[in-house]
mmCIF file of C-alpha atoms in Angstrom:
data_model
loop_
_atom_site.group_PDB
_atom_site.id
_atom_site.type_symbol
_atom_site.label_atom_id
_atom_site.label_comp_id
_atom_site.label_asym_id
_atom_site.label_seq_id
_atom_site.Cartn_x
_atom_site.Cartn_y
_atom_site.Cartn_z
ATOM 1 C CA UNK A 178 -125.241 -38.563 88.145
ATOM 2 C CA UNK A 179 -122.814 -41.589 88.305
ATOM 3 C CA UNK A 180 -124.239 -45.085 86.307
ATOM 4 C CA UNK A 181 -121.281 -46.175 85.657
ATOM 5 C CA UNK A 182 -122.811 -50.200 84.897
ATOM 6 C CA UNK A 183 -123.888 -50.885 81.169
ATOM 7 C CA UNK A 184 -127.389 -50.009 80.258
ATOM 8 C CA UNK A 185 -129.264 -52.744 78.586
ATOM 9 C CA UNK A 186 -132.246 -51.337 75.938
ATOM 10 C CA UNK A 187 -135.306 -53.154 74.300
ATOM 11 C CA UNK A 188 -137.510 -51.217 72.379
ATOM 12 C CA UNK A 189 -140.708 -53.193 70.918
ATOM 13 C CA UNK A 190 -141.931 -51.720 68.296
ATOM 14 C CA UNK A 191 -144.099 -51.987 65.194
ATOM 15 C CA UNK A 192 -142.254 -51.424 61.805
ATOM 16 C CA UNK A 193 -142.439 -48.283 60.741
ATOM 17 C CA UNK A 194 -145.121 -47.080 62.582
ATOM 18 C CA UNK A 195 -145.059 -42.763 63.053
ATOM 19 C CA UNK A 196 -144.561 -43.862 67.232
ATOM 20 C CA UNK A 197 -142.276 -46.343 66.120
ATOM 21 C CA UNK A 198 -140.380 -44.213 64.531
ATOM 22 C CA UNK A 199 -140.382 -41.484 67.202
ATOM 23 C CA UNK A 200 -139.787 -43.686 69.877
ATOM 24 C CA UNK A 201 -137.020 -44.806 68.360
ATOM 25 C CA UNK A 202 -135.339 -41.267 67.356
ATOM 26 C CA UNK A 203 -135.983 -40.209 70.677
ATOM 27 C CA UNK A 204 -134.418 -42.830 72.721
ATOM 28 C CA UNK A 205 -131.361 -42.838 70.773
ATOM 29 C CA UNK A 206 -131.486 -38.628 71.414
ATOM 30 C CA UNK A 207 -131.785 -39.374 74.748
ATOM 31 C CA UNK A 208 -129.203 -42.323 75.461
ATOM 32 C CA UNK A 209 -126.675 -39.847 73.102
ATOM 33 C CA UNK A 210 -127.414 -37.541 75.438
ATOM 34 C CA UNK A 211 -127.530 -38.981 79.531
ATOM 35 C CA UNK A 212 -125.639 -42.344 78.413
ATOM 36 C CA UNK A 213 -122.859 -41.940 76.141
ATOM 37 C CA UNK A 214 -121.221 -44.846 74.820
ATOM 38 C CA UNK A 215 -122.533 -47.603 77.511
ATOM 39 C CA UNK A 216 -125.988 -48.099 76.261
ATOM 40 C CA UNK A 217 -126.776 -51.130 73.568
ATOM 41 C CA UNK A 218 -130.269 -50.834 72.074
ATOM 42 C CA UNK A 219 -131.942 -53.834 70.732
ATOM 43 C CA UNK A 220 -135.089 -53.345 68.289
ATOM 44 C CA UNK A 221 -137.642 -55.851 68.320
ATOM 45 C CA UNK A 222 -139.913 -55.283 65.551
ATOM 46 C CA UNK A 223 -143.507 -56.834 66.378
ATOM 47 C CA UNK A 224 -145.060 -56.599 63.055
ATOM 48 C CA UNK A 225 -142.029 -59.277 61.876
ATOM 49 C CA UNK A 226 -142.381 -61.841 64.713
ATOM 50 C CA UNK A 227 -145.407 -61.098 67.552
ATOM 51 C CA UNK A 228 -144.651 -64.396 69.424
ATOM 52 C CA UNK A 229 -141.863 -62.153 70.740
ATOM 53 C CA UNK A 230 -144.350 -59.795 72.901
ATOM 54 C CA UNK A 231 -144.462 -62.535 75.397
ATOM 55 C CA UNK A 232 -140.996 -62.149 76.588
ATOM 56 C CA UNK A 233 -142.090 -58.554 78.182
ATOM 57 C CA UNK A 234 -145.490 -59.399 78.089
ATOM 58 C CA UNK A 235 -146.151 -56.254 75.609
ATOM 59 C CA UNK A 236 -149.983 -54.817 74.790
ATOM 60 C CA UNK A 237 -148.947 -51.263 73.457
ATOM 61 C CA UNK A 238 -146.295 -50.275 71.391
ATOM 62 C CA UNK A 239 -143.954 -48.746 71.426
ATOM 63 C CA UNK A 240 -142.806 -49.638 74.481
ATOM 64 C CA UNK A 241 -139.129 -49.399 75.862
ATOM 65 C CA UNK A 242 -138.211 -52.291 78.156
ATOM 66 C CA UNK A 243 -134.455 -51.163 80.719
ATOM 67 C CA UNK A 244 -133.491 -55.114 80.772
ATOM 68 C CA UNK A 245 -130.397 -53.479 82.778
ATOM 69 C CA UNK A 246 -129.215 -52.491 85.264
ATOM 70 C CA UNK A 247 -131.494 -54.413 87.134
ATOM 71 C CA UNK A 248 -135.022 -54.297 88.193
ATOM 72 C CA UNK A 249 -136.462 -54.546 84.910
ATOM 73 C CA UNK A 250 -138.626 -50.978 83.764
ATOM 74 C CA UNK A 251 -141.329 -50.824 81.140
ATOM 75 C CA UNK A 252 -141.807 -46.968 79.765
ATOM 76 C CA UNK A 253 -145.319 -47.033 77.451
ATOM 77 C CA UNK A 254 -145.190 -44.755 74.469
ATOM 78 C CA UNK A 255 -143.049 -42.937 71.974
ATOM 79 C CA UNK A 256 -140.650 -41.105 74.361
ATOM 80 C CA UNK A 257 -141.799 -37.498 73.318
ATOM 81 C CA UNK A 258 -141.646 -36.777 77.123
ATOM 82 C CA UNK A 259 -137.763 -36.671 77.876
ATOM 83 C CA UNK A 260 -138.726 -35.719 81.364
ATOM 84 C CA UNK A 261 -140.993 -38.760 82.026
ATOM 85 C CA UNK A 262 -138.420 -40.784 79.947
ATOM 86 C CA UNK A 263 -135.948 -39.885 81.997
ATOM 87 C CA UNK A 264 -137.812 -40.858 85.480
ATOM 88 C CA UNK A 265 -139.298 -43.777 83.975
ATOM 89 C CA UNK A 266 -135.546 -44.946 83.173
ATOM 90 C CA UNK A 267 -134.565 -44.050 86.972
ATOM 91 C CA UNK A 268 -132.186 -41.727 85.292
ATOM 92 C CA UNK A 269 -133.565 -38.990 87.334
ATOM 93 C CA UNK A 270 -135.409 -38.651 90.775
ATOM 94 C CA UNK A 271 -139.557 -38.449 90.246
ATOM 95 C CA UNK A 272 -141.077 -35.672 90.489
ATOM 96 C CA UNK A 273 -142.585 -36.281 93.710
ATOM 97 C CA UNK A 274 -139.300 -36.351 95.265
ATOM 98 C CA UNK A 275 -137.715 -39.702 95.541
ATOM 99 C CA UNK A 276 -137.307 -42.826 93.383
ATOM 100 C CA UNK A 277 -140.280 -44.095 91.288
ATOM 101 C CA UNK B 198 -143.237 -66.528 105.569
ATOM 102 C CA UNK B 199 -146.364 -65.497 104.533
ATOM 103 C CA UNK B 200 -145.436 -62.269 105.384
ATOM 104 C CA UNK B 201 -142.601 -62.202 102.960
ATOM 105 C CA UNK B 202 -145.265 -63.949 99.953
ATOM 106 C CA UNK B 203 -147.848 -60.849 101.146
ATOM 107 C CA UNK B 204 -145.068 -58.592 100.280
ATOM 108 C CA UNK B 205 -143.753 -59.668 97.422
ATOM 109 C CA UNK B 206 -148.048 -60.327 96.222
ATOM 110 C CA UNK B 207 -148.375 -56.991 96.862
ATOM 111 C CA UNK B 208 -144.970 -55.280 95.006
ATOM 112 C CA UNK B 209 -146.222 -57.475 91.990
ATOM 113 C CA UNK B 210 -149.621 -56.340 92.145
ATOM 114 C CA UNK B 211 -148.130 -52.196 92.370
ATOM 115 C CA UNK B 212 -146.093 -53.090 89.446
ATOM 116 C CA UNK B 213 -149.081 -54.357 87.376
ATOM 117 C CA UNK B 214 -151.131 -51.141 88.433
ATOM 118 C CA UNK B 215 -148.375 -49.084 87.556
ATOM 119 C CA UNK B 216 -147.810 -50.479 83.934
ATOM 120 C CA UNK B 217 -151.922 -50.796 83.335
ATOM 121 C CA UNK B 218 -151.962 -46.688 84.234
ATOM 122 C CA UNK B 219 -148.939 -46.024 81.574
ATOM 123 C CA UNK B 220 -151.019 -47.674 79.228
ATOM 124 C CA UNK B 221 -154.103 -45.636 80.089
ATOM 125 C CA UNK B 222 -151.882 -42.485 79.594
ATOM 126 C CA UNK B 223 -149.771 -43.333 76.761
ATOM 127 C CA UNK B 224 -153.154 -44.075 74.804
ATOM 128 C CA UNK B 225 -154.870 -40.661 76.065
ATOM 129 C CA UNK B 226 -151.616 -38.832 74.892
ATOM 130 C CA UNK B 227 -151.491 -40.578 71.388
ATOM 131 C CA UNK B 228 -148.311 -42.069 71.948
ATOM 132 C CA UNK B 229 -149.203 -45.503 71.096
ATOM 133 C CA UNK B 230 -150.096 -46.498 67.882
ATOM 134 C CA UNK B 231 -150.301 -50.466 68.031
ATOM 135 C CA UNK B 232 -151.307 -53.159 70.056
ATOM 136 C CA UNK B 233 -150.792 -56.377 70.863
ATOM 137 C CA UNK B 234 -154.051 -58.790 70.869
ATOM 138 C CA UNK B 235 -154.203 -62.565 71.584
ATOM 139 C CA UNK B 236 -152.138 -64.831 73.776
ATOM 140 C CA UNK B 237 -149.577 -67.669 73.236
ATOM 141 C CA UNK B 238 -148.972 -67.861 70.218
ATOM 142 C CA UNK B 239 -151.798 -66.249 68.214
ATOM 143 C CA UNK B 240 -150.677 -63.214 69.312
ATOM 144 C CA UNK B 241 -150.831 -60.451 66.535
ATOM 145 C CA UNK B 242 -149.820 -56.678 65.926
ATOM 146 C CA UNK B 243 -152.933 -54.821 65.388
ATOM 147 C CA UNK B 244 -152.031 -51.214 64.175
ATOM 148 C CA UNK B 245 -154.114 -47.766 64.404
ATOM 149 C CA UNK B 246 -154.063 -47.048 61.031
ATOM 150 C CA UNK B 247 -154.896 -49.497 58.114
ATOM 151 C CA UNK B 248 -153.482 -47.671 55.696
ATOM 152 C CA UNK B 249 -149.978 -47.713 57.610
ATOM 153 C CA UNK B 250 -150.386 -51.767 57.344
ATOM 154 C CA UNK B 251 -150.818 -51.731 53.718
ATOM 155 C CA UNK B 252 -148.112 -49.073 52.560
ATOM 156 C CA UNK B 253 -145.622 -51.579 55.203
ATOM 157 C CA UNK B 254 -146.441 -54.218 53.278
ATOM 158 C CA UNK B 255 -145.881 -52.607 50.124
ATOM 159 C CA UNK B 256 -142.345 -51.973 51.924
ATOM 160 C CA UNK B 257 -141.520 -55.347 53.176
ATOM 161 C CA UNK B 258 -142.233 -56.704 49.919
ATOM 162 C CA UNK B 259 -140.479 -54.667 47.051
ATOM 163 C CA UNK B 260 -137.541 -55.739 45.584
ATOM 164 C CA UNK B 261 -135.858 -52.027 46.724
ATOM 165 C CA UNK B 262 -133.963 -51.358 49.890
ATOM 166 C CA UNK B 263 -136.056 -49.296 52.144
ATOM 167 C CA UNK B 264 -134.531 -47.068 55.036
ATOM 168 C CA UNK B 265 -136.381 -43.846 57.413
ATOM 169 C CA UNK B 266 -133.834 -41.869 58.854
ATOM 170 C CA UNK B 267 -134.247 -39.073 61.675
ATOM 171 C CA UNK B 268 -132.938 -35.463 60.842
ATOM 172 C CA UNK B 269 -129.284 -36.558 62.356
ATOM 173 C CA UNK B 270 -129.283 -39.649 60.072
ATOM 174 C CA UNK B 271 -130.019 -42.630 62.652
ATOM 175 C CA UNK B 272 -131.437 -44.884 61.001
ATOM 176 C CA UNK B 273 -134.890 -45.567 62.411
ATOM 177 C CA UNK B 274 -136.224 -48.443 60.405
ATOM 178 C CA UNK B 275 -135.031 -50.372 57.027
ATOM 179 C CA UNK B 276 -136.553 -53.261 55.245
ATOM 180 C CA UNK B 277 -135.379 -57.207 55.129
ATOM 181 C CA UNK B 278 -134.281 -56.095 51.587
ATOM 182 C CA UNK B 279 -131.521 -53.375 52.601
ATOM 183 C CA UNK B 280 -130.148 -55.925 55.180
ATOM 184 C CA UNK B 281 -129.485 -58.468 52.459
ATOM 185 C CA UNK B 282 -127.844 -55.798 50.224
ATOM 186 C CA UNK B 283 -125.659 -54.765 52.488
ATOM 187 C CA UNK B 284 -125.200 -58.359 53.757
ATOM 188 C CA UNK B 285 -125.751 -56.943 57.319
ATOM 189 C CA UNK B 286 -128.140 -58.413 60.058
ATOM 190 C CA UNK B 287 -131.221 -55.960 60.209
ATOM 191 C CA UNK B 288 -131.111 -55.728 63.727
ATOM 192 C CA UNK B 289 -127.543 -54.101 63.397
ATOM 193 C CA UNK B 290 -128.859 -50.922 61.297
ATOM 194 C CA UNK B 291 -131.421 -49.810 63.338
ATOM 195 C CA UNK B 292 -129.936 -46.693 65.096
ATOM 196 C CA UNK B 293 -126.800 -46.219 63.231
ATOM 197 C CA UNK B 294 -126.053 -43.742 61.266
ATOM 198 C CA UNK B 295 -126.436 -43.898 58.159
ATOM 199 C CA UNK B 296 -122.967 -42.565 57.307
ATOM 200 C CA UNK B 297 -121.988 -45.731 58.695
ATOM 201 C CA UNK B 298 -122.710 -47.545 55.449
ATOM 202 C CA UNK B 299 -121.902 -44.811 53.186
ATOM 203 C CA UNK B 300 -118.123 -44.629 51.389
ATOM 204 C CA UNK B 301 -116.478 -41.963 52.810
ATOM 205 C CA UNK B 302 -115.950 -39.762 50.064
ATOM 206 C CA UNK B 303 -119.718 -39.698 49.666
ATOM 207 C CA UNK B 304 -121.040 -39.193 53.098
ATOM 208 C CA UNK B 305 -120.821 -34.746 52.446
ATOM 209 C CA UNK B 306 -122.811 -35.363 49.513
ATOM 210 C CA UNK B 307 -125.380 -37.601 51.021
ATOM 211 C CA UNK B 308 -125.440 -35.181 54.607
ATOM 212 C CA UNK B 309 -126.383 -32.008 52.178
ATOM 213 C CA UNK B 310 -128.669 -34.462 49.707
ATOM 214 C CA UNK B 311 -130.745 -35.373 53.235
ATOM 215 C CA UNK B 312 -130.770 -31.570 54.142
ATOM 216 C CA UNK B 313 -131.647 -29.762 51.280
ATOM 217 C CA UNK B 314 -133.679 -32.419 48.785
ATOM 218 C CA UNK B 315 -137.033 -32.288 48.180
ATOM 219 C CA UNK B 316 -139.405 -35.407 47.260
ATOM 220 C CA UNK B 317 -138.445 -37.592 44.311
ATOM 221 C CA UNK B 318 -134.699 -36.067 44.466
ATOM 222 C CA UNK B 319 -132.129 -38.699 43.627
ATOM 223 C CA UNK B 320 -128.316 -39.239 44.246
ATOM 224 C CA UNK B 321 -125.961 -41.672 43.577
ATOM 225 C CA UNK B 322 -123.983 -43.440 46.055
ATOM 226 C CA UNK B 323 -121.026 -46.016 47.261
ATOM 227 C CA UNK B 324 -122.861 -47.825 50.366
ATOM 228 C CA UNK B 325 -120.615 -50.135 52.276
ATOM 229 C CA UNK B 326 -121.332 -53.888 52.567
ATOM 230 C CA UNK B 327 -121.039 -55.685 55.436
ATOM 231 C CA UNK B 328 -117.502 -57.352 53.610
ATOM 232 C CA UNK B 329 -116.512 -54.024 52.488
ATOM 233 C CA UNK B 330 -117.066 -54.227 49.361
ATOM 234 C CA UNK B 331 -118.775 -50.992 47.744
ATOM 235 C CA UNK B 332 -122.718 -51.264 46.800
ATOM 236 C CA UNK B 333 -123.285 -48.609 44.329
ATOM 237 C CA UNK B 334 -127.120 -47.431 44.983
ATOM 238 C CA UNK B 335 -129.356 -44.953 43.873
ATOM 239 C CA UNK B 336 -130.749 -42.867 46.873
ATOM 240 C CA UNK B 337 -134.618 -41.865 46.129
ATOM 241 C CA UNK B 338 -136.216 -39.074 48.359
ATOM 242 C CA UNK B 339 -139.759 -40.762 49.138
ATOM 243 C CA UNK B 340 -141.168 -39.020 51.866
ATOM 244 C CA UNK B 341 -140.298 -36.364 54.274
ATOM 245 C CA UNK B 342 -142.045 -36.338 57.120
ATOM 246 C CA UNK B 343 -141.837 -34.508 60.715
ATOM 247 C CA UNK B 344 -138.528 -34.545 60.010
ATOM 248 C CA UNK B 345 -137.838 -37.967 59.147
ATOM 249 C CA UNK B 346 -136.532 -38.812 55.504
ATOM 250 C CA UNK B 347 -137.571 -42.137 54.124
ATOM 251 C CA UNK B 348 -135.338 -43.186 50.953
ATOM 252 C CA UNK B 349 -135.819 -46.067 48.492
ATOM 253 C CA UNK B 350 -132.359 -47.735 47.460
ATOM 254 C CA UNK B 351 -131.712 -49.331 44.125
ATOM 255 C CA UNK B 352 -128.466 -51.796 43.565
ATOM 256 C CA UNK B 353 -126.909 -50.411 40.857
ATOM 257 C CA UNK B 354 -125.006 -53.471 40.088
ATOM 258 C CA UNK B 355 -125.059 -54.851 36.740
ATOM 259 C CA UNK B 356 -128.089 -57.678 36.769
ATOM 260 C CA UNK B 357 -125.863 -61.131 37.738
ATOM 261 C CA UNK B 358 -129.113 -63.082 35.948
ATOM 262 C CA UNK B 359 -127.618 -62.757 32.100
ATOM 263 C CA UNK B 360 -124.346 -64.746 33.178
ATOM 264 C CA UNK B 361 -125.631 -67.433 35.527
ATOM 265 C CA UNK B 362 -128.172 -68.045 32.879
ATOM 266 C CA UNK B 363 -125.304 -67.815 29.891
ATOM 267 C CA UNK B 364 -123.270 -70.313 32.136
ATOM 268 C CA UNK B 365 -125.978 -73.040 32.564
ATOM 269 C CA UNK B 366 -126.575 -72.745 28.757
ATOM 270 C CA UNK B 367 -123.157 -73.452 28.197
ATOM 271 C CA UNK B 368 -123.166 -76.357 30.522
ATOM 272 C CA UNK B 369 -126.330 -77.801 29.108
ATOM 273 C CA UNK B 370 -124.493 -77.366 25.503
ATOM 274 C CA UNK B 371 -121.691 -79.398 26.848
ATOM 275 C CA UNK B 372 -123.375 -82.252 27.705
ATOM 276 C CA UNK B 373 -125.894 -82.230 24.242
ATOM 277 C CA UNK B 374 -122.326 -82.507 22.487
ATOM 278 C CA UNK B 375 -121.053 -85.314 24.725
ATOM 279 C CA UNK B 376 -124.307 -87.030 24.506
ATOM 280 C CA UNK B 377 -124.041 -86.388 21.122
ATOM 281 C CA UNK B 378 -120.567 -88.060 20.498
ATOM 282 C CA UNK B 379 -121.960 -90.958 22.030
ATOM 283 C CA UNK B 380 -125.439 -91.627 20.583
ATOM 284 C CA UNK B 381 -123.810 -91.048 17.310
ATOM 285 C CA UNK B 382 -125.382 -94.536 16.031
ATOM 286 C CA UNK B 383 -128.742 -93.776 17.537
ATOM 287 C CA UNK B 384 -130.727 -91.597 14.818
ATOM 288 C CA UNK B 385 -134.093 -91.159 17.240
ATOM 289 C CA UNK B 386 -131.908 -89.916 20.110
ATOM 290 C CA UNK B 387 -129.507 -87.595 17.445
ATOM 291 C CA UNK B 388 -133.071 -86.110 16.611
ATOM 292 C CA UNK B 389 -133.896 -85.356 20.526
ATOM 293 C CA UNK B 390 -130.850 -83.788 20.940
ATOM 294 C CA UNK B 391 -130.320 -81.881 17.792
ATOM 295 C CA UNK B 392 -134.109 -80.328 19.131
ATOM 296 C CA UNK B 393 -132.905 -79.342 22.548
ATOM 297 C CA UNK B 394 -130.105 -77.746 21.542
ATOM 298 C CA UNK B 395 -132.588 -75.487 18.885
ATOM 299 C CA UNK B 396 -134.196 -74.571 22.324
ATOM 300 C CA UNK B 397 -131.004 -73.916 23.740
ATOM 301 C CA UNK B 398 -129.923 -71.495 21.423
ATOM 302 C CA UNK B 399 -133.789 -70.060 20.949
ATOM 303 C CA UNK B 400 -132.683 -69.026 24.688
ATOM 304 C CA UNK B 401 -129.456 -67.573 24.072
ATOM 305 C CA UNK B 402 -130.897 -65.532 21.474
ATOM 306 C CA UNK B 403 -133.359 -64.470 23.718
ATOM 307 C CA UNK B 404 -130.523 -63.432 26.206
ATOM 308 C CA UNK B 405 -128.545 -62.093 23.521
ATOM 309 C CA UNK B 406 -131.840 -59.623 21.994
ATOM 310 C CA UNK B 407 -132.448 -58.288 26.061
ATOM 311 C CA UNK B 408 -128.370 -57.625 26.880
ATOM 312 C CA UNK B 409 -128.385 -56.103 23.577
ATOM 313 C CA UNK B 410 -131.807 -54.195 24.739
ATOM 314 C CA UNK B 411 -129.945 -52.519 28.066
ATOM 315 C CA UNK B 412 -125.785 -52.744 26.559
ATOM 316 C CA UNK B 413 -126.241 -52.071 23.103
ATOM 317 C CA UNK B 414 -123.498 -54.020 21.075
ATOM 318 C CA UNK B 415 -122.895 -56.536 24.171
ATOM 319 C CA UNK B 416 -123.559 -60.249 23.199
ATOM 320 C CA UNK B 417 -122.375 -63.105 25.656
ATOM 321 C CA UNK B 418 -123.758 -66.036 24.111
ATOM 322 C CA UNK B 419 -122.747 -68.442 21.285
ATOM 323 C CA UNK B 420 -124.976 -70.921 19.261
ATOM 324 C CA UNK B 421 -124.460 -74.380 19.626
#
């Protein structure tokens, strides 16, 4: 796997929610693990400031939004599945065979 | 032309699809536990569980620093409160580790207090501030849960209140005396003064009988 480019995070989520939470202990597992030391993640907390769903045009939280490397991605949910995570990020081919 | 606008019509609509059937399956899986509901801006946060709303608010509002760490000490969430301790932008905790803001001669202590405490289990600590200066806390165990710890934090800072308060007693003294000096010919205004500096020092007592309370033997304040 070569991604050599900067990876761009923004996780929406809703205080200290239990899938907050998660999500959030997950993604960090999982950037630790497939993205060492070029990921940034930036924590939007919903509960604080909702105006800011528009940006992404959130409805459920948590949700992860790749801002880079370009096209924007949207992954729905607290990250429990590092497989789907990982597709969902394009960090690995889908299932079915080629890109999602 | 239009073929290009039928294309691009139709990548938008896939993308829609795709994010609408996330939703459906992040919600039948349980990994969702909020929503967002309105438009514009009356859009609100509308969480599963009530009683997760009320304990948060309990959390945004006390006077304590508040921090959830995972089991490798990220931190996961922390209140408005911690940030301004540590005079640190919130945003900039959230998936650190905790160690991060911890003196290093008392991270050991603090990795072994997060692995082997139970609930209620306290230890003291050096935290870090955002100048480098050294916070000393208290660290209290409040919940452990699915593996994530969530602590309360008390400054353990004397309370700056006493001084500021001495200080602005002092200045108010000043000016009685100066006033004082030069109302000396006026007996009605001699008599206002001479009563708010008996307040004055009714409030240094006061401050003298609660610093005596929590240091006993300290007194900072004089009469006037």
């Amino acid at each position: 796997m070569s991604n050599p480019e900067r990876w761009d995070l923004r996780l929406y989520t809703a205080g200290q929610s239990p899938k907050s939470l998660a999500a959030l202990s997950n993604l960090k597992r999982i950037c630790d693990k497939h993205l060492p030391g070029r990921y940034t993640i930036e924590v939007i907390d919903l509960m604080k400031n909702p105006r800011l769903a528009k940006d992404d045009e959130i409805v459920a939280i948590p949700t992860l939004v790749r801002k880079l490397p370009a096209p924007l991605r949207k992954i729905i949910g607290d990250l429990s599945d590092e497989e789907r995570a990982l597709v969902g990020l394009q960090l690995r081919p889908h299932r079915n065979g080629g890109q999602k | 032309m239009k073929l290009d606008n039928d294309l691009t019509q139709d990548a938008e609509l896939a993308g829609k699809l795709e994010e609408a059937e996330d939703v459906r399956r992040a919600i039948i899986h349980g990994e969702v536990d909020a929503f967002v509901i309105g438009e514009d801006n009356n859009r609100r946060v509308m969480l599963l569980a009530n009683a997760y709303q009320r304990y948060r608010q309990v959390v945004e509002r006390m006077a304590q620093g508040a921090i959830t760490v995972n089991e490798r000490g990220n931190i996961l969430y922390a209140n408005q409160r911690l940030a301004e301790m540590l005079s640190m932008p919130l945003a900039r905790l959230y998936t650190a580790p905790i160690d991060t803001y911890v003196e290093l001669n008392d991270r050991a202590r603090l990795a072994s207090f997060l692995l082997l405490s139970s609930r209620d289990s306290t230890i003291e600590v050096n935290l870090v501030r955002g100048d480098r200066a050294p916070l000393p806390v208290r660290l209290s165990l409040a919940t452990l849960t699915d593996g994530y710890s969530t602590l309360l934090i008390t400054d353990l800072r004397p309370m700056q209140w006493p001084s500021l308060t001495v200080d602005a007693l002092d200045a108010i003294r000043d000016t009685v005396e100066k006033l004082n000096q030069r109302l000396s010919g006026d007996a009605e205004a001699r008599e206002s003064l001479a009563s708010i500096s008996e307040q004055i020092n009714g409030l240094a007592r006061m401050i003298d009988e609660m610093l005596d309370v929590e240091n006993p033997g300290t007194k900072r304040t004089s009469s006037a």
